Amino acid sequence: MGRDGTPVGQAEQASVAGEEQEIRPRLWRLAAATSTWIFLVLVVIIAVFSIMNFEAFASVFNLRNIMIDASSLLIVAVAMTFVIITAGIDLSVGSVLVFSQVVAALLMRAMGAEGLGVILAGLAAATVSGLAWGVLNGVLIAKTRMPALIVTLGTLGMAQGAALLLSGGINVRRAVPAELVTTVGIGRLFGEIPYLVLIATGITILGGILLHLTRFGRHTYAIGSNPEAARRAGINVSRHLIKVYAMSGFLAGVAGYLLLARFTTTTIEGHGTTNLQAIAAVVIGGTSLFGGIGTVFGTVVGVFIPAILRNGFIILGVEPFWQQVAVGAVLILAVYVDQLKRRARERA
Amino acid sequence: MSPALPATDGALLEARGVEKSYGHVRALQGTDFEVRPGEVTALVGDNGAGKSTLIKILSGTVQPDGGEIRFEGHPVTIHSPLDARRMGVETVYQDLALAEDLDPAANLFLGREVIRPGLLGALGFIDKRAMRARAAESFATLGIDLQDMDAEVGMLSGGQRQTVAVSRAATWASRVIFMDEPTAALGVVQAERVLDLIRRIRGSGKSVVLISHNLPQVFQIADRIQVLRLGRRVAVFRADEVSMEEVVGAMTGAAGEA
């Protein structure tokens, strides 16, 4: 700048104007993104609870508990984000989670329930079980072109039934090695950060990188946006869908294993609505049920809005059932915003 | 273009006696067709004449039941759009085949993402900056001003969407671009821009095959007009040596067939 005798002030002004033109549409887009709005909603909720009872709500103890409680749902919801961006759905995650737990627990109990070997064998059992259900979902959806809603509703029932058959309908106890419980289950890094939270955070960051920075993520958006265009562009749509559902099953297995470590027992009855909670979190976070749009960041926000509402209501002594009402309302609002944006685009 | 063009009459891509039936419907009944290098060829015909089927066969989305396809004089089998792509043949579909939620650069590189160098590339990281820069370059070469390179394609006007689809084909095709009714959904000004784009593509030495119902437009842009009727090619004209009446006559069969 300032070369060729151009007055520096003018040149700078020109370049600033140029930059503004570059930046303004991006800011605009950020402001228009559903996840931005929903993040502000989360901030407001946190602010309100903090003002009303700072000591109880904003304590390290309380926030840590919120994060521990949210960690397994977060893992499932990150995978669900990919599924929904392809314009699919996975109703089976809760049952797959339970099935993976039961298989892992039975194996670990049979192996003596102690030692690193047993811990690793349990992890392998949980993840492979989850992966297997995921691959089954993916193959059925991609190859037979049946609706994902129906396929995963079917595998939901199958995985749940199989888990009950294997366990005899009773939670599997005395299966989890104590070393696993004291470290992964309830342990904390430097005595402060729970390992569960660290693992969930790591998986979330990896998921975000995969979705937003890699070819895999790009193809995920393309398939959700226009599967025929993706196919004609040479993307192997079937194989990609199988991978996405496989990932969903795999991470449900991981979440199941982590819960096993935390509670030292399977949680057969505890996951009837995990699928709907994950879907709600993803959709609240601005991911479109019609596919092609969504972010992992939005999903994180979508997981924490219900979690913090529940926690805050309890602290404030509000009937916790209000949480369900509030979350339902936020969900409908998020989908409504998505619809408005689509309509605006169709008009363009 | 290709130094060796010994094939029939210098054709780059040709169909000989190509047949295709859908159940009892004989969409193509042994039709011929040629694409010559650096020419705009219009493929015209009434509804159901077999134009789209022929294009789909030559671009690899549909397999013929019989006949022969030659590329640079050699018989070839085009199993898939990927095969066609390897021969430097791209297609602009009537529905454009764009991912509406992605930006123009992402659409230009759909299925051919630029991967970052080194370890990140091995992990599948895409180079968004490089793709944007190359897309901007591509649009500039074709004289297209998209204004907002960040907007998702769904936010663009119909004409802009069409130009994105055409530029994608023009960017990747080294030999032939098929376009199925590229101006059908456009207003006069936008259609004119697409025609300009086609002229620029021809200027770069590539061949364009255009399906169109709009005869005035065909006369405006085509070097050669090939007419399909009832699954057969019934006439080939040089656009500057024929009248619109003669073309319509060939399309409807009123001119009498040989």
Coordinates of C-alpha atoms in Angstrom, one line a residue:
Chain A
M1 CA 0.0 0.0 0.0
G2 CA 1.1 3.6 -0.6
R3 CA 3.1 2.6 -3.7
D4 CA 2.9 4.5 -6.9
G5 CA 2.2 7.7 -5.1
T6 CA -1.2 6.6 -4.0
P7 CA -2.1 8.4 -0.8
V8 CA -1.9 5.8 1.9
G9 CA -5.2 6.8 3.5
Q10 CA -7.1 6.2 0.3
A11 CA -5.5 2.9 -0.4
E12 CA -6.2 1.8 3.0
Q13 CA -9.8 2.9 2.8
A14 CA -10.2 1.0 -0.4
S15 CA -8.7 -2.2 1.0
V16 CA -10.9 -1.9 4.1
A17 CA -13.9 -1.6 2.0
G18 CA -12.8 -4.6 0.0
E19 CA -12.3 -6.6 3.2
E20 CA -15.7 -5.6 4.5
Q21 CA -17.3 -6.9 1.3
E22 CA -15.5 -10.1 1.9
I23 CA -16.4 -10.4 5.5
R24 CA -19.9 -9.1 5.6
P25 CA -21.6 -12.0 3.8
R26 CA -19.8 -14.4 6.1
L27 CA -20.9 -12.6 9.2
W28 CA -24.3 -12.4 7.8
R29 CA -24.3 -16.1 7.1
L30 CA -23.1 -16.8 10.7
A31 CA -25.8 -14.7 12.1
A32 CA -28.4 -16.5 10.0
A33 CA -27.2 -19.9 11.0
T34 CA -29.6 -21.8 13.3
S35 CA -26.8 -23.0 15.4
T36 CA -25.8 -19.4 16.2
W37 CA -29.3 -18.5 17.4
I38 CA -29.6 -21.7 19.4
F39 CA -26.2 -21.1 21.0
L40 CA -27.5 -17.7 22.2
V41 CA -30.5 -19.4 23.6
L42 CA -28.1 -21.7 25.6
V43 CA -26.2 -18.7 26.8
V44 CA -29.4 -17.0 28.0
I45 CA -30.5 -20.2 29.8
I46 CA -27.1 -20.4 31.5
A47 CA -27.2 -16.7 32.4
V48 CA -30.7 -16.9 33.9
F49 CA -29.9 -20.0 36.0
S50 CA -26.6 -18.4 37.1
I51 CA -28.4 -15.2 38.2
M52 CA -31.2 -17.0 40.0
N53 CA -28.9 -19.3 42.0
F54 CA -25.2 -18.8 41.2
E55 CA -23.8 -20.8 44.1
A56 CA -25.6 -24.0 43.3
F57 CA -25.9 -23.8 39.5
A58 CA -22.5 -22.4 38.5
S59 CA -20.4 -24.5 40.9
V60 CA -17.7 -26.7 39.5
F61 CA -19.4 -29.7 41.1
N62 CA -22.7 -29.0 39.3
L63 CA -21.3 -28.2 35.9
R64 CA -19.1 -31.3 36.1
N65 CA -22.1 -33.4 36.8
I66 CA -24.0 -31.9 33.9
M67 CA -21.1 -32.7 31.6
I68 CA -20.7 -36.3 32.9
D69 CA -24.5 -36.9 32.4
A70 CA -24.4 -35.5 28.9
S71 CA -21.3 -37.3 27.7
S72 CA -22.8 -40.5 26.5
L73 CA -25.7 -38.8 24.7
L74 CA -23.2 -36.4 23.1
I75 CA -21.3 -39.3 21.6
V76 CA -24.5 -40.8 20.2
A77 CA -25.7 -37.4 18.9
V78 CA -22.4 -36.6 17.1
A79 CA -22.9 -39.8 15.0
M80 CA -26.6 -38.9 14.6
T81 CA -25.6 -35.6 13.1
F82 CA -23.9 -37.4 10.2
V83 CA -26.9 -39.7 9.8
I84 CA -29.4 -36.8 9.7
I85 CA -27.2 -34.7 7.3
T86 CA -27.5 -37.6 4.8
A87 CA -31.3 -37.1 5.2
G88 CA -31.5 -40.3 7.2
I89 CA -32.4 -41.3 10.8
D90 CA -31.2 -43.9 13.2
L91 CA -33.9 -45.0 15.7
S92 CA -31.9 -48.0 16.8
V93 CA -29.1 -46.3 18.8
G94 CA -30.6 -46.8 22.2
S95 CA -31.1 -50.5 21.8
V96 CA -27.8 -50.9 20.1
L97 CA -26.2 -49.2 23.0
V98 CA -27.9 -51.6 25.4
F99 CA -27.1 -54.7 23.3
S100 CA -23.4 -53.7 23.1
Q101 CA -23.4 -53.3 26.9
V102 CA -24.9 -56.7 27.5
V103 CA -22.5 -58.4 25.1
A104 CA -19.5 -56.7 26.7
A105 CA -20.7 -57.3 30.2
L106 CA -21.4 -61.0 29.6
L107 CA -18.0 -61.4 28.0
M108 CA -16.1 -59.6 30.8
R109 CA -18.0 -61.5 33.5
A110 CA -17.2 -64.8 31.8
M111 CA -13.5 -63.8 31.6
G112 CA -13.3 -63.1 35.3
A113 CA -14.1 -59.4 35.5
E114 CA -10.7 -58.1 36.2
G115 CA -7.5 -57.1 34.4
L116 CA -6.5 -55.1 31.4
G117 CA -7.1 -58.0 29.0
V118 CA -10.8 -58.2 30.2
I119 CA -11.2 -54.4 29.9
L120 CA -9.9 -54.4 26.3
A121 CA -11.9 -57.5 25.4
G122 CA -15.0 -55.7 26.8
L123 CA -14.3 -52.6 24.7
A124 CA -13.8 -54.7 21.6
A125 CA -17.1 -56.6 22.2
A126 CA -19.1 -53.4 22.7
T127 CA -17.7 -51.6 19.7
V128 CA -17.9 -54.6 17.4
S129 CA -21.5 -55.3 18.5
G130 CA -22.4 -51.7 17.8
L131 CA -20.6 -51.7 14.5
A132 CA -22.4 -54.9 13.4
W133 CA -25.8 -53.4 14.0
G134 CA -24.7 -50.2 12.3
V135 CA -23.5 -52.1 9.2
L136 CA -26.7 -54.0 9.1
N137 CA -28.7 -50.7 9.2
G138 CA -26.5 -49.2 6.5
V139 CA -26.6 -52.2 4.1
L140 CA -30.4 -52.5 4.4
I141 CA -30.9 -48.7 3.9
A142 CA -28.3 -48.3 1.1
K143 CA -29.0 -51.5 -0.9
T144 CA -32.7 -52.1 -0.5
R145 CA -33.6 -48.4 -0.5
M146 CA -36.0 -49.0 2.3
P147 CA -36.7 -45.9 4.4
A148 CA -34.2 -45.5 7.2
L149 CA -37.1 -44.8 9.6
I150 CA -38.5 -48.3 9.0
V151 CA -35.1 -50.2 8.9
T152 CA -33.9 -48.7 12.1
L153 CA -37.3 -49.1 13.8
G154 CA -36.9 -52.8 12.9
T155 CA -33.4 -53.1 14.2
L156 CA -34.4 -51.1 17.3
G157 CA -36.8 -54.0 18.2
M158 CA -34.3 -56.7 17.2
A159 CA -31.4 -55.3 19.2
Q160 CA -33.6 -54.7 22.2
G161 CA -35.0 -58.2 22.0
A162 CA -31.6 -59.7 21.5
A163 CA -30.2 -57.8 24.5
L164 CA -33.1 -59.1 26.7
L165 CA -32.6 -62.7 25.4
L166 CA -28.9 -62.6 26.2
S167 CA -29.3 -61.1 29.6
G168 CA -32.5 -62.9 30.6
G169 CA -34.1 -59.5 31.1
I170 CA -31.9 -58.8 34.2
N171 CA -29.1 -56.3 34.3
V172 CA -25.7 -57.9 34.1
R173 CA -23.8 -57.2 37.3
R174 CA -20.4 -58.1 38.8
A175 CA -19.0 -57.9 35.2
V176 CA -17.1 -54.7 35.1
P177 CA -13.5 -54.8 36.3
A178 CA -12.8 -52.4 39.2
E179 CA -9.9 -50.9 37.3
L180 CA -12.2 -49.8 34.6
V181 CA -14.7 -48.2 36.9
T182 CA -12.1 -46.2 39.0
T183 CA -10.4 -44.9 35.8
V184 CA -12.7 -44.4 32.9
G185 CA -15.9 -44.7 34.9
I186 CA -15.5 -42.3 37.7
G187 CA -11.8 -41.2 37.5
R188 CA -10.6 -37.7 36.8
L189 CA -7.5 -36.3 35.0
F190 CA -5.5 -34.3 37.6
G191 CA -8.4 -35.0 40.0
E192 CA -10.5 -32.4 38.1
I193 CA -11.6 -33.4 34.6
P194 CA -13.6 -36.6 34.4
Y195 CA -12.3 -39.1 31.9
L196 CA -15.8 -39.6 30.6
V197 CA -16.0 -35.9 29.7
L198 CA -12.5 -36.0 28.1
I199 CA -13.4 -39.0 25.9
A200 CA -16.7 -37.5 24.8
T201 CA -15.0 -34.2 24.1
G202 CA -12.3 -36.0 22.0
I203 CA -14.9 -37.9 20.0
T204 CA -16.9 -34.7 19.4
I205 CA -13.8 -32.8 18.2
L206 CA -12.9 -35.7 15.9
G207 CA -16.5 -35.8 14.6
G208 CA -16.4 -32.1 13.9
I209 CA -13.1 -32.4 12.0
L210 CA -14.4 -35.4 10.0
L211 CA -17.6 -33.5 9.1
H212 CA -16.2 -30.1 8.3
L213 CA -12.7 -30.6 7.0
T214 CA -12.5 -33.9 5.2
R215 CA -13.8 -35.4 2.0
F216 CA -15.9 -37.8 4.0
G217 CA -17.8 -34.9 5.5
R218 CA -18.1 -33.2 2.2
H219 CA -19.7 -36.3 0.6
T220 CA -22.0 -36.6 3.6
Y221 CA -23.4 -33.1 2.9
A222 CA -23.6 -33.8 -0.8
I223 CA -25.5 -37.0 -0.4
G224 CA -28.0 -35.3 1.9
S225 CA -28.4 -32.4 -0.4
N226 CA -28.9 -34.3 -3.7
P227 CA -28.1 -38.1 -3.7
E228 CA -28.6 -38.3 -7.5
A229 CA -26.1 -35.5 -8.0
A230 CA -23.6 -37.2 -5.7
R231 CA -24.0 -40.5 -7.6
R232 CA -23.5 -38.8 -10.9
A233 CA -20.4 -37.0 -9.5
G234 CA -18.9 -40.4 -9.0
I235 CA -19.5 -40.6 -5.2
N236 CA -20.2 -44.2 -4.1
V237 CA -23.4 -43.3 -2.3
S238 CA -24.3 -46.8 -1.0
R239 CA -20.8 -47.3 0.5
H240 CA -20.9 -43.9 2.1
L241 CA -24.3 -44.5 3.7
I242 CA -23.1 -47.8 5.1
K243 CA -20.1 -46.1 6.7
V244 CA -22.3 -43.4 8.2
Y245 CA -24.7 -45.9 9.8
A246 CA -21.8 -48.1 10.8
M247 CA -20.3 -45.1 12.6
S248 CA -23.6 -44.5 14.4
G249 CA -23.7 -48.1 15.6
F250 CA -20.0 -48.1 16.5
L251 CA -20.4 -44.9 18.7
A252 CA -23.5 -46.3 20.3
G253 CA -21.3 -49.2 21.3
V254 CA -18.7 -46.8 22.7
A255 CA -21.3 -44.9 24.6
G256 CA -22.7 -48.2 26.0
Y257 CA -19.2 -49.2 27.2
L258 CA -18.6 -45.9 28.9
L259 CA -21.9 -46.2 30.7
L260 CA -21.0 -49.7 31.8
A261 CA -17.8 -48.3 33.2
R262 CA -19.6 -45.5 35.0
F263 CA -22.5 -47.5 36.5
T264 CA -20.8 -50.9 36.9
T265 CA -23.8 -52.6 35.4
T266 CA -25.8 -52.7 32.2
T267 CA -28.7 -50.2 31.9
I268 CA -31.2 -52.3 30.0
E269 CA -34.2 -50.1 31.0
G270 CA -32.5 -46.8 30.7
H271 CA -32.4 -46.1 27.0
G272 CA -36.0 -46.2 25.7
T273 CA -35.8 -42.6 24.6
T274 CA -32.0 -42.2 23.9
N275 CA -32.8 -42.2 20.2
L276 CA -35.3 -39.4 20.5
Q277 CA -33.1 -37.4 22.8
A278 CA -30.2 -37.7 20.3
I279 CA -32.4 -36.8 17.3
A280 CA -33.9 -33.8 19.3
A281 CA -30.4 -32.6 20.2
V282 CA -29.2 -32.8 16.5
V283 CA -32.3 -31.0 15.2
I284 CA -32.3 -28.3 18.0
G285 CA -28.7 -27.7 16.9
G286 CA -29.9 -26.6 13.5
T287 CA -29.3 -29.8 11.5
S288 CA -32.0 -30.2 8.9
L289 CA -34.1 -33.4 8.8
F290 CA -34.2 -32.9 5.0
G291 CA -30.5 -33.4 4.9
G292 CA -27.6 -31.4 3.6
I293 CA -27.4 -28.9 6.5
G294 CA -25.9 -29.2 10.0
T295 CA -22.9 -28.8 12.2
V296 CA -21.4 -30.7 15.1
F297 CA -21.2 -27.5 17.1
G298 CA -25.0 -27.1 16.8
T299 CA -25.4 -30.7 18.1
V300 CA -23.2 -29.9 21.2
V301 CA -25.5 -27.0 21.9
G302 CA -28.5 -29.2 21.3
V303 CA -27.3 -31.7 23.8
F304 CA -26.7 -29.2 26.5
I305 CA -29.9 -27.2 26.2
P306 CA -32.1 -30.1 27.6
A307 CA -29.3 -31.1 30.0
I308 CA -29.0 -27.7 31.5
L309 CA -32.7 -27.0 31.6
R310 CA -33.3 -30.2 33.6
N311 CA -30.5 -29.4 36.0
G312 CA -31.5 -25.8 36.4
F313 CA -35.1 -26.6 37.1
I314 CA -34.2 -29.1 39.7
I315 CA -31.9 -26.5 41.4
L316 CA -34.6 -23.8 41.3
G317 CA -37.2 -26.2 42.6
V318 CA -39.3 -26.0 39.5
E319 CA -41.2 -29.2 38.7
P320 CA -38.6 -31.0 36.5
F321 CA -41.3 -32.1 34.2
W322 CA -41.3 -28.6 32.9
Q323 CA -38.0 -29.5 31.2
Q324 CA -39.8 -31.8 28.8
V325 CA -42.3 -29.1 28.0
A326 CA -39.5 -26.6 27.4
V327 CA -37.3 -28.9 25.3
G328 CA -40.3 -29.9 23.2
A329 CA -41.0 -26.2 22.5
V330 CA -37.3 -25.5 21.6
L331 CA -37.4 -28.5 19.2
I332 CA -40.5 -27.3 17.4
L333 CA -39.0 -23.8 17.2
A334 CA -35.7 -25.1 15.7
V335 CA -37.6 -27.1 13.0
Y336 CA -39.8 -24.1 12.3
V337 CA -36.8 -21.9 11.7
D338 CA -35.4 -24.6 9.3
Q339 CA -38.7 -24.6 7.4
L340 CA -38.7 -20.8 7.1
K341 CA -35.2 -20.8 5.7
R342 CA -36.0 -23.5 3.2
R343 CA -39.1 -21.5 2.1
A344 CA -37.0 -18.4 1.7
R345 CA -34.6 -20.3 -0.5
E346 CA -37.3 -21.7 -2.7
R347 CA -38.4 -18.2 -3.3
A348 CA -34.9 -17.2 -4.4
Chain B
M1 CA -7.5 -31.3 -30.5
S2 CA -6.6 -34.9 -31.3
P3 CA -3.9 -35.1 -33.9
A4 CA -5.2 -38.3 -35.3
L5 CA -8.7 -38.2 -36.7
P6 CA -8.9 -41.0 -39.2
A7 CA -12.4 -42.0 -38.2
T8 CA -15.5 -41.7 -40.2
D9 CA -15.5 -38.2 -41.5
G10 CA -13.3 -36.9 -38.7
A11 CA -15.8 -37.6 -35.9
L12 CA -14.6 -37.5 -32.3
L13 CA -17.4 -39.5 -30.8
E14 CA -19.9 -41.5 -32.9
A15 CA -22.8 -43.8 -32.5
R16 CA -23.5 -46.4 -35.2
G17 CA -26.8 -48.3 -35.2
V18 CA -27.4 -47.8 -31.5
E19 CA -30.5 -49.5 -30.2
K20 CA -32.3 -49.3 -26.8
S21 CA -35.7 -50.6 -25.7
Y22 CA -37.5 -50.0 -22.4
G23 CA -39.9 -52.9 -22.2
H24 CA -42.0 -52.7 -25.4
V25 CA -41.0 -49.2 -26.1
R26 CA -38.2 -49.0 -28.7
A27 CA -36.6 -45.7 -27.8
L28 CA -33.7 -46.0 -30.2
Q29 CA -34.0 -48.1 -33.3
G30 CA -30.5 -48.2 -34.7
T31 CA -29.6 -44.6 -34.8
D32 CA -26.3 -43.0 -35.9
F33 CA -24.8 -39.8 -34.5
E34 CA -21.5 -38.0 -34.7
V35 CA -19.8 -35.3 -32.6
R36 CA -17.1 -33.4 -34.5
P37 CA -14.3 -31.7 -32.7
G38 CA -14.8 -28.0 -31.9
E39 CA -18.4 -27.9 -33.1
V40 CA -21.7 -27.2 -31.5
T41 CA -24.1 -29.9 -32.6
A42 CA -27.8 -29.5 -31.9
L43 CA -29.8 -32.7 -31.4
V44 CA -33.4 -32.0 -32.2
G45 CA -36.5 -34.0 -32.5
D46 CA -40.1 -34.3 -31.3
N47 CA -40.9 -35.6 -27.8
G48 CA -40.1 -39.3 -27.6
A49 CA -37.7 -39.2 -30.5
G50 CA -35.0 -40.6 -28.3
K51 CA -32.8 -37.6 -27.8
S52 CA -32.4 -38.0 -24.0
T53 CA -31.8 -41.7 -24.3
L54 CA -29.1 -41.2 -26.9
I55 CA -27.3 -38.6 -24.7
K56 CA -27.6 -40.9 -21.7
I57 CA -26.0 -43.8 -23.6
L58 CA -23.2 -41.6 -24.9
S59 CA -22.6 -40.2 -21.4
G60 CA -22.6 -43.6 -19.7
T61 CA -25.7 -43.5 -17.6
V62 CA -27.7 -45.9 -19.8
Q63 CA -26.3 -49.0 -21.6
P64 CA -27.4 -49.6 -25.2
D65 CA -28.9 -52.9 -26.3
G66 CA -27.1 -52.9 -29.6
G67 CA -24.9 -51.0 -32.0
E68 CA -21.5 -49.5 -31.7
I69 CA -19.9 -46.4 -30.1
R70 CA -16.6 -45.2 -31.2
F71 CA -14.3 -42.6 -29.7
E72 CA -11.5 -41.2 -31.9
G73 CA -12.3 -44.0 -34.3
H74 CA -11.9 -46.9 -31.8
P75 CA -14.9 -48.9 -30.6
V76 CA -15.5 -48.2 -26.9
T77 CA -17.9 -49.4 -24.2
I78 CA -19.0 -46.7 -21.8
H79 CA -20.1 -48.5 -18.7
S80 CA -20.6 -45.5 -16.4
P81 CA -20.4 -41.7 -16.3
L82 CA -16.9 -42.3 -14.9
D83 CA -15.9 -44.0 -18.1
A84 CA -17.2 -41.1 -20.1
R85 CA -15.4 -38.7 -17.8
R86 CA -12.1 -40.5 -18.4
M87 CA -12.6 -39.8 -22.2
G88 CA -13.1 -36.1 -21.4
V89 CA -16.8 -36.2 -21.8
E90 CA -19.1 -34.4 -19.3
T91 CA -22.8 -33.9 -19.2
V92 CA -25.0 -31.1 -17.9
Y93 CA -28.2 -32.7 -16.9
Q94 CA -31.6 -31.1 -17.3
D95 CA -32.0 -31.1 -13.5
L96 CA -28.4 -29.7 -13.2
A97 CA -27.4 -32.3 -10.6
L98 CA -26.2 -29.7 -8.1
A99 CA -26.0 -30.1 -4.4
E100 CA -28.1 -27.1 -3.4
D101 CA -26.7 -26.8 0.2
L102 CA -23.1 -26.5 -1.0
D103 CA -21.4 -23.5 -2.4
P104 CA -20.4 -23.1 -6.1
A105 CA -16.8 -24.2 -5.5
A106 CA -17.9 -27.4 -3.6
N107 CA -20.2 -28.2 -6.5
L108 CA -17.6 -27.6 -9.1
F109 CA -15.3 -30.1 -7.3
L110 CA -18.1 -32.5 -6.2
G111 CA -16.6 -36.0 -6.3
R112 CA -13.2 -34.6 -7.3
E113 CA -12.3 -32.7 -4.1
V114 CA -8.8 -31.3 -3.9
I115 CA -7.0 -33.0 -1.1
R116 CA -4.4 -31.2 1.1
P117 CA -0.8 -32.2 0.6
G118 CA 1.0 -34.5 3.0
L119 CA -0.3 -36.3 6.0
L120 CA -3.5 -34.3 6.2
G121 CA -4.2 -35.2 2.7
A122 CA -3.7 -38.9 3.5
L123 CA -6.3 -38.5 6.2
G124 CA -8.8 -37.1 3.7
F125 CA -8.6 -33.4 4.5
I126 CA -9.8 -31.3 1.7
D127 CA -8.2 -28.1 0.5
K128 CA -11.1 -25.6 0.6
R129 CA -8.9 -22.6 -0.2
A130 CA -7.4 -24.2 -3.3
M131 CA -10.8 -25.3 -4.5
R132 CA -12.2 -21.8 -4.1
A133 CA -9.3 -20.2 -5.9
R134 CA -9.5 -22.7 -8.8
A135 CA -13.2 -22.4 -9.0
A136 CA -13.0 -18.6 -9.1
E137 CA -10.4 -18.9 -11.8
S138 CA -12.6 -21.2 -13.7
F139 CA -15.6 -18.9 -13.5
A140 CA -13.5 -15.9 -14.5
T141 CA -12.2 -17.8 -17.6
L142 CA -15.8 -18.5 -18.6
G143 CA -16.7 -14.9 -18.0
I144 CA -19.1 -15.7 -15.1
D145 CA -19.6 -13.3 -12.3
L146 CA -21.2 -15.1 -9.4
Q147 CA -20.8 -12.2 -6.9
D148 CA -21.1 -14.4 -3.8
M149 CA -18.9 -17.4 -3.9
D150 CA -19.9 -18.3 -0.4
A151 CA -23.7 -18.6 -1.0
E152 CA -25.0 -22.1 -1.3
V153 CA -26.1 -22.9 -4.8
G154 CA -29.8 -23.1 -3.7
M155 CA -29.7 -19.4 -3.0
L156 CA -28.6 -18.5 -6.5
S157 CA -31.0 -17.6 -9.3
G158 CA -31.9 -20.2 -12.0
G159 CA -29.6 -18.7 -14.5
Q160 CA -26.7 -18.7 -12.1
R161 CA -27.3 -22.3 -11.1
Q162 CA -27.3 -23.2 -14.8
T163 CA -24.0 -21.4 -15.3
V164 CA -22.5 -23.3 -12.3
A165 CA -23.6 -26.6 -13.8
V166 CA -22.3 -25.6 -17.2
S167 CA -19.0 -24.3 -15.8
R168 CA -18.5 -27.6 -13.9
A169 CA -18.8 -29.5 -17.2
A170 CA -16.6 -27.0 -19.0
T171 CA -14.0 -27.2 -16.3
W172 CA -13.6 -30.9 -16.4
A173 CA -14.5 -31.8 -20.0
S174 CA -11.5 -31.9 -22.4
R175 CA -13.4 -33.1 -25.4
V176 CA -17.2 -33.1 -25.3
I177 CA -20.0 -31.6 -23.3
F178 CA -23.6 -32.8 -23.5
M179 CA -26.3 -30.4 -22.5
D180 CA -29.9 -31.4 -22.1
E181 CA -32.1 -28.4 -22.5
P182 CA -29.8 -25.9 -20.8
T183 CA -32.0 -22.9 -21.4
A184 CA -35.4 -24.4 -21.0
A185 CA -36.0 -23.0 -17.6
L186 CA -34.4 -19.6 -18.2
G187 CA -35.5 -16.1 -19.1
V188 CA -34.3 -14.4 -22.3
V189 CA -31.3 -12.6 -20.8
Q190 CA -30.2 -15.6 -18.8
A191 CA -30.6 -17.9 -21.8
E192 CA -28.5 -15.5 -23.8
R193 CA -25.7 -15.7 -21.2
V194 CA -25.7 -19.5 -21.3
L195 CA -25.5 -19.3 -25.1
D196 CA -22.5 -17.0 -24.7
L197 CA -21.0 -19.5 -22.4
I198 CA -21.5 -22.3 -25.0
R199 CA -19.7 -20.1 -27.6
R200 CA -16.8 -19.6 -25.3
I201 CA -16.6 -23.3 -24.7
R202 CA -16.5 -23.9 -28.4
G203 CA -13.9 -21.3 -28.7
S204 CA -11.7 -23.3 -26.4
G205 CA -11.8 -26.2 -28.9
K206 CA -14.3 -28.4 -27.1
S207 CA -17.3 -29.9 -28.7
V208 CA -20.8 -29.2 -27.4
V209 CA -23.9 -31.3 -28.0
L210 CA -27.1 -29.5 -27.3
I211 CA -30.5 -30.9 -26.9
S212 CA -33.1 -28.2 -27.5
H213 CA -36.7 -27.6 -28.5
N214 CA -36.0 -24.0 -29.1
L215 CA -35.2 -23.9 -32.9
P216 CA -34.4 -20.1 -33.1
Q217 CA -31.9 -20.7 -30.4
V218 CA -30.5 -23.8 -32.2
F219 CA -30.0 -21.7 -35.4
Q220 CA -28.3 -19.0 -33.3
I221 CA -25.6 -21.3 -31.9
A222 CA -25.3 -24.6 -33.7
D223 CA -22.8 -25.5 -36.4
R224 CA -24.6 -28.7 -37.3
I225 CA -28.1 -29.9 -36.7
Q226 CA -29.0 -33.6 -36.4
V227 CA -32.6 -34.7 -36.3
L228 CA -34.0 -37.7 -34.5
R229 CA -37.4 -39.1 -35.3
L230 CA -38.9 -42.2 -33.8
G231 CA -35.6 -43.5 -32.6
R232 CA -33.6 -42.9 -35.8
R233 CA -31.5 -40.1 -37.1
V234 CA -33.3 -38.9 -40.1
A235 CA -31.3 -35.9 -41.2
V236 CA -28.0 -34.0 -40.7
F237 CA -27.8 -30.4 -41.7
R238 CA -25.2 -27.6 -41.6
A239 CA -27.0 -24.9 -39.7
D240 CA -26.1 -22.2 -42.3
E241 CA -27.4 -24.2 -45.2
V242 CA -30.8 -25.1 -44.0
S243 CA -34.1 -23.3 -43.2
M244 CA -36.2 -23.8 -40.1
E245 CA -39.0 -25.2 -42.2
E246 CA -36.7 -28.0 -43.5
V247 CA -35.6 -28.9 -40.0
V248 CA -39.2 -28.9 -38.8
G249 CA -40.1 -31.0 -41.8
A250 CA -37.5 -33.6 -40.9
M251 CA -38.6 -33.6 -37.2
T252 CA -42.3 -34.2 -38.1
G253 CA -41.7 -36.5 -41.0
A254 CA -43.5 -34.1 -43.3
A255 CA -40.4 -33.8 -45.6
G256 CA -40.7 -37.5 -46.5
E257 CA -38.0 -39.9 -45.5
A258 CA -35.4 -41.7 -47.7

